[in-house]
Short mmCIF file of N, CA and C in Angstrom, two decimals:
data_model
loop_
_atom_site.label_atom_id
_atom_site.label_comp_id
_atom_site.label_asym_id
_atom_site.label_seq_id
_atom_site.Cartn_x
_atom_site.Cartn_y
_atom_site.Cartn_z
N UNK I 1 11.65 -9.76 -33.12
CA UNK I 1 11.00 -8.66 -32.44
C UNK I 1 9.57 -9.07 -32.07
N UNK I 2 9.20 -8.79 -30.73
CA UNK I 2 7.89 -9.11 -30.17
C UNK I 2 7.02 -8.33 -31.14
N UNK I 3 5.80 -8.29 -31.25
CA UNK I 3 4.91 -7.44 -31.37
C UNK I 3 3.76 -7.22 -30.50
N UNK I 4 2.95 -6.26 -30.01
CA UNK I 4 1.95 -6.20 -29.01
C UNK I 4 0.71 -6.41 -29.96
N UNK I 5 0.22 -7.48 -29.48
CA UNK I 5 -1.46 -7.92 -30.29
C UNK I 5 -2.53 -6.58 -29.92
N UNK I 6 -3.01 -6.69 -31.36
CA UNK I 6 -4.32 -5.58 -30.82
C UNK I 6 -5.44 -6.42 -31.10
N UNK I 7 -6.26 -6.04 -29.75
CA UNK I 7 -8.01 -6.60 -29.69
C UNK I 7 -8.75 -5.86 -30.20
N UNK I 8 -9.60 -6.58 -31.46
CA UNK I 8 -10.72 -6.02 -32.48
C UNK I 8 -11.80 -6.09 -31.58
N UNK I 9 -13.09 -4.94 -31.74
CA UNK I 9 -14.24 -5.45 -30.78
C UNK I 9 -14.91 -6.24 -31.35
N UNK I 10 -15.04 -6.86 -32.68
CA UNK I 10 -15.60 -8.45 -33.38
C UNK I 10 -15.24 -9.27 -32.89
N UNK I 11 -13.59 -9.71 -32.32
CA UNK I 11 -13.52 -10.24 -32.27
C UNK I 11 -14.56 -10.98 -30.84
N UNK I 12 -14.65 -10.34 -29.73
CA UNK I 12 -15.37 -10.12 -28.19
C UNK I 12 -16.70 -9.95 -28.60
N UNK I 13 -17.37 -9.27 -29.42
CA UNK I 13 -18.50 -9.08 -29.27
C UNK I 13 -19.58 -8.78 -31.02
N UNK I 14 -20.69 -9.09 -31.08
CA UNK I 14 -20.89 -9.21 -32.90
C UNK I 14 -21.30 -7.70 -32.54
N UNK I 15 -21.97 -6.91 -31.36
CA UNK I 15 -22.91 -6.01 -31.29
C UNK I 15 -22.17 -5.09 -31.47
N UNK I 16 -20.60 -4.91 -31.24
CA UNK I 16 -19.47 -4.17 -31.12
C UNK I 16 -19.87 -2.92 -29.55
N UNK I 17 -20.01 -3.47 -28.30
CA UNK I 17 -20.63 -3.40 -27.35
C UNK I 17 -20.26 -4.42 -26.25
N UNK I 18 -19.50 -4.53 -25.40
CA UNK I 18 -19.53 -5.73 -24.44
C UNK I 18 -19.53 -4.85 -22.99
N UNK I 19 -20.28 -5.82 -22.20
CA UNK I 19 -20.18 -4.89 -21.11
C UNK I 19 -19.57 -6.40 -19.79
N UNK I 20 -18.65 -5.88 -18.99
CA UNK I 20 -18.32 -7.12 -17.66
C UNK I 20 -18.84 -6.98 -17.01
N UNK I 21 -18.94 -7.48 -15.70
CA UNK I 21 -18.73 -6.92 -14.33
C UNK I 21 -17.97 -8.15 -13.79
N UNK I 22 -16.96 -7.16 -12.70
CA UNK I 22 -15.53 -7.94 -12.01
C UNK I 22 -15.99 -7.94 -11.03
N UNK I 23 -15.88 -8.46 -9.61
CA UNK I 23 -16.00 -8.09 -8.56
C UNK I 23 -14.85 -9.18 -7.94
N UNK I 24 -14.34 -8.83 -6.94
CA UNK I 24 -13.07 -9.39 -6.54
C UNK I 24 -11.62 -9.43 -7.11
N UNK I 25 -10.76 -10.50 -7.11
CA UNK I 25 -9.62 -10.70 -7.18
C UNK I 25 -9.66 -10.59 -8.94
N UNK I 26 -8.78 -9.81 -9.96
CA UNK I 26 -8.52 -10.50 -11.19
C UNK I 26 -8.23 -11.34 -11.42
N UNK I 27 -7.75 -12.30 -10.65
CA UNK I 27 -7.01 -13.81 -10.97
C UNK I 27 -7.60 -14.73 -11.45
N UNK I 28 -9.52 -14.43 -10.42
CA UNK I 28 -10.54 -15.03 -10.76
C UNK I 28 -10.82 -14.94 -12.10
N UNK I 29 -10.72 -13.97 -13.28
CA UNK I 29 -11.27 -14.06 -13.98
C UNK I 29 -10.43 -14.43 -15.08
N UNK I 30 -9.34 -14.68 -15.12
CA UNK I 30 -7.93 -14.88 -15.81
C UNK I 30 -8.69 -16.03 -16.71
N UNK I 31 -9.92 -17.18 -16.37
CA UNK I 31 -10.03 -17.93 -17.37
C UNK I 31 -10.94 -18.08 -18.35
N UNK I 32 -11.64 -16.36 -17.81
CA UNK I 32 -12.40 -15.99 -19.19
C UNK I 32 -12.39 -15.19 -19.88
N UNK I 33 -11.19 -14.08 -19.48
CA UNK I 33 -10.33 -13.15 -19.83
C UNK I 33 -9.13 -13.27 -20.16
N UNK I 34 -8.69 -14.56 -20.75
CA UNK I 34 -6.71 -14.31 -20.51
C UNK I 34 -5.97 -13.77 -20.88
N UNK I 35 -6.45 -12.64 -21.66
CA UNK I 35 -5.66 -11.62 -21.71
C UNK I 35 -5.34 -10.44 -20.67
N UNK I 36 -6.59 -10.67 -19.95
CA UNK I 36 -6.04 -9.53 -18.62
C UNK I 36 -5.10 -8.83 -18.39
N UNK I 37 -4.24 -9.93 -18.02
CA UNK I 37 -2.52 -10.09 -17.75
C UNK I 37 -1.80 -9.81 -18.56
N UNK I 38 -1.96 -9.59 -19.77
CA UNK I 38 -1.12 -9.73 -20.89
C UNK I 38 -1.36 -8.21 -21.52
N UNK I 39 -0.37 -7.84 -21.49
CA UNK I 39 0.27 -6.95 -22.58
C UNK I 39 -0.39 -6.45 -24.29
N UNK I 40 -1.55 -6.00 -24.23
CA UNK I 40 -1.99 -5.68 -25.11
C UNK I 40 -2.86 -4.07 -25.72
N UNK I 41 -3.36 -4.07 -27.19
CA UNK I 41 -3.95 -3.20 -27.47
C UNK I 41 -5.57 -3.01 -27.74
N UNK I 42 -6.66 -2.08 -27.73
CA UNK I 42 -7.59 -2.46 -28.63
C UNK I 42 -7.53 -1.25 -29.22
N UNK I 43 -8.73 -1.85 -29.92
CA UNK I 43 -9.07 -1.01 -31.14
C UNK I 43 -10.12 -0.04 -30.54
N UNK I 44 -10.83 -0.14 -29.85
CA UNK I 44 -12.15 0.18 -29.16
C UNK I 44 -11.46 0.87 -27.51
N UNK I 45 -12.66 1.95 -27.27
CA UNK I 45 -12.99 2.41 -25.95
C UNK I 45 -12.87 1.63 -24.92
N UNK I 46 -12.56 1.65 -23.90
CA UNK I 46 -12.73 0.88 -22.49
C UNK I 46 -12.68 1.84 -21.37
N UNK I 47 -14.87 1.80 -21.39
CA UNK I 47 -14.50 2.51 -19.52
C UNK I 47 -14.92 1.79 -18.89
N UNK I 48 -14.48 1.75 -17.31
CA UNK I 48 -14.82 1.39 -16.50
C UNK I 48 -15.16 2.23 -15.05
N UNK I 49 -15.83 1.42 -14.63
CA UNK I 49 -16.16 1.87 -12.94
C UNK I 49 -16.14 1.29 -12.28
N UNK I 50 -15.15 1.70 -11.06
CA UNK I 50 -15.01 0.61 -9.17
C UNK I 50 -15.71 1.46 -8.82
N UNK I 51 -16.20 0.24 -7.93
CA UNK I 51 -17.28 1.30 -6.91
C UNK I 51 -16.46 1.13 -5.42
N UNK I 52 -15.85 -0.05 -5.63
CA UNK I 52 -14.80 0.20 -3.85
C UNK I 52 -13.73 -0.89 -4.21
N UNK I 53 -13.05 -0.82 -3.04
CA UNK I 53 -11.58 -1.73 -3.20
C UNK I 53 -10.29 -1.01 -3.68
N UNK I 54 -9.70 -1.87 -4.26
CA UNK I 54 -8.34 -0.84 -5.31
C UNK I 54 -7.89 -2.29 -6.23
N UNK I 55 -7.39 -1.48 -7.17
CA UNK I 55 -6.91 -2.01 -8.67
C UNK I 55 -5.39 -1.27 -9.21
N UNK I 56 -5.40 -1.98 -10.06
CA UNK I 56 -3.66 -1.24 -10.74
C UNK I 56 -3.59 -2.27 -12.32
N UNK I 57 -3.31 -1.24 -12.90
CA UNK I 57 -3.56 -1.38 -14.49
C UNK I 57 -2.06 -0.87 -14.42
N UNK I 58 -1.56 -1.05 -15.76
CA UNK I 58 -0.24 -0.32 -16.34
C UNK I 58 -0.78 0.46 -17.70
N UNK I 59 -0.91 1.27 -18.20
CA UNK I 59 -1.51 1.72 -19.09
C UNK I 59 -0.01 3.01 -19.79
N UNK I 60 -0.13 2.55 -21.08
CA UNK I 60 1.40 3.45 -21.76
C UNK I 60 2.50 3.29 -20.71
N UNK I 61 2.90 1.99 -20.13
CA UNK I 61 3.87 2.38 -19.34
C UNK I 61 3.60 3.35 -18.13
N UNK I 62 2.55 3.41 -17.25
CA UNK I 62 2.42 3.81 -16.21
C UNK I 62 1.85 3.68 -15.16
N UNK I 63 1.87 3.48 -13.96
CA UNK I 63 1.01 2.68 -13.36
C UNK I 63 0.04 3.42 -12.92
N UNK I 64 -1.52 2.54 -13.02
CA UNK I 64 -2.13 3.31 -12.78
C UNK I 64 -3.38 2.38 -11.87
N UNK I 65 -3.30 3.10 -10.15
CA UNK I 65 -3.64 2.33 -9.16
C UNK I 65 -5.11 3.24 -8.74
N UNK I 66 -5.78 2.63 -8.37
CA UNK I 66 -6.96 3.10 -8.15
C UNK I 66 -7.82 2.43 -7.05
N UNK I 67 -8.18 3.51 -6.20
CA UNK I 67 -8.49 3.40 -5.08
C UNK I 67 -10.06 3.71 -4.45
N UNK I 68 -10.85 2.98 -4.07
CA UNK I 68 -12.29 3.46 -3.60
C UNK I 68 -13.11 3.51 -5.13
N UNK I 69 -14.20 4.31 -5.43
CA UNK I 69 -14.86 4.50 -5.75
C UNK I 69 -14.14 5.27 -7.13
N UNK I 70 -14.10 4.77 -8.06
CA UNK I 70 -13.14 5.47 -9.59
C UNK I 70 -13.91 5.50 -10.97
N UNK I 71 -14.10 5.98 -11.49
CA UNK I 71 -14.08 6.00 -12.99
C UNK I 71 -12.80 6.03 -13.88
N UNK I 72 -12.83 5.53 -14.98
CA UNK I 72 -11.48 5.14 -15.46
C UNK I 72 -11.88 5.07 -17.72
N UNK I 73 -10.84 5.26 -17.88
CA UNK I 73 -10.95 4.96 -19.34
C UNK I 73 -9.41 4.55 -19.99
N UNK I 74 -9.80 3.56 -21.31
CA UNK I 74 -8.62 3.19 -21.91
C UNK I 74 -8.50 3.51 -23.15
N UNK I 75 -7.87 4.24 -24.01
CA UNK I 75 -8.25 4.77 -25.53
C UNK I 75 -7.64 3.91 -25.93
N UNK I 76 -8.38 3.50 -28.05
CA UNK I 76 -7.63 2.83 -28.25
C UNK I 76 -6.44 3.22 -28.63
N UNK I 77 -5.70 1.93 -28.58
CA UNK I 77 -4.42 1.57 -28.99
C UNK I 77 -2.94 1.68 -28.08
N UNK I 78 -4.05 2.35 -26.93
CA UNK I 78 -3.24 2.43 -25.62
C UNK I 78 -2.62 0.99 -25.00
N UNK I 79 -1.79 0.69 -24.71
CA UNK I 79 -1.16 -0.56 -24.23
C UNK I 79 -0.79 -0.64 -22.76
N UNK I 80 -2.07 -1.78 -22.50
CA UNK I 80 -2.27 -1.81 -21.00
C UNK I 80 -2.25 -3.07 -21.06
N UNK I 81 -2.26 -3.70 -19.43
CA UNK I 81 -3.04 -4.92 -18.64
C UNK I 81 -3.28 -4.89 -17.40
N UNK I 82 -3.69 -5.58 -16.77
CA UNK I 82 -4.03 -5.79 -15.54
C UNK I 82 -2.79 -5.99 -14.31
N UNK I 83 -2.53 -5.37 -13.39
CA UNK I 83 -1.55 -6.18 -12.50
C UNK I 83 -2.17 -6.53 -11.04
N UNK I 84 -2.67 -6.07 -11.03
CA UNK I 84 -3.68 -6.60 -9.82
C UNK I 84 -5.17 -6.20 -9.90
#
């Protein structure tokens, strides 16, 4: 049986605090993020904000595409990744 990994915020950050910024394609960032893509949990909050373009996350099994200018959040233990 698979199991879905969960991300600690120690492990990412000592301040328990990390902040990105993406701009463009996710693919780009696949090699300092590689989990992006991947199928996982955290333990910790995740919001974010687009300010333009569009995106698509899967989050609990649902897709979730976002368009223009968005605010967004991930609770933990919610099981998401990136698909575009």
């Amino acid at each position: 049986m698979n199991t879905i990994p969960v991300h600690k915020i120690h492990e990412w950050s000592a301040t328990g605090i990390m902040l990105e910024y993406f701009r463009g394609d996710i693919a780009q960032y696949e090699s300092q993020l590689p989990t992006l893509k991947e199928a996982h949990r955290d333990n910790y909050y995740i919001f974010f904000l687009q300010e333009c373009g569009e995106s698509c996350l899967l989050i609990d099994c649902k897709e979730c595409r976002m368009r223009n200018a968005m605010f967004g959040y991930i609770l933990p233990g919610q099981i998401h990744f990136g698909i575009e």
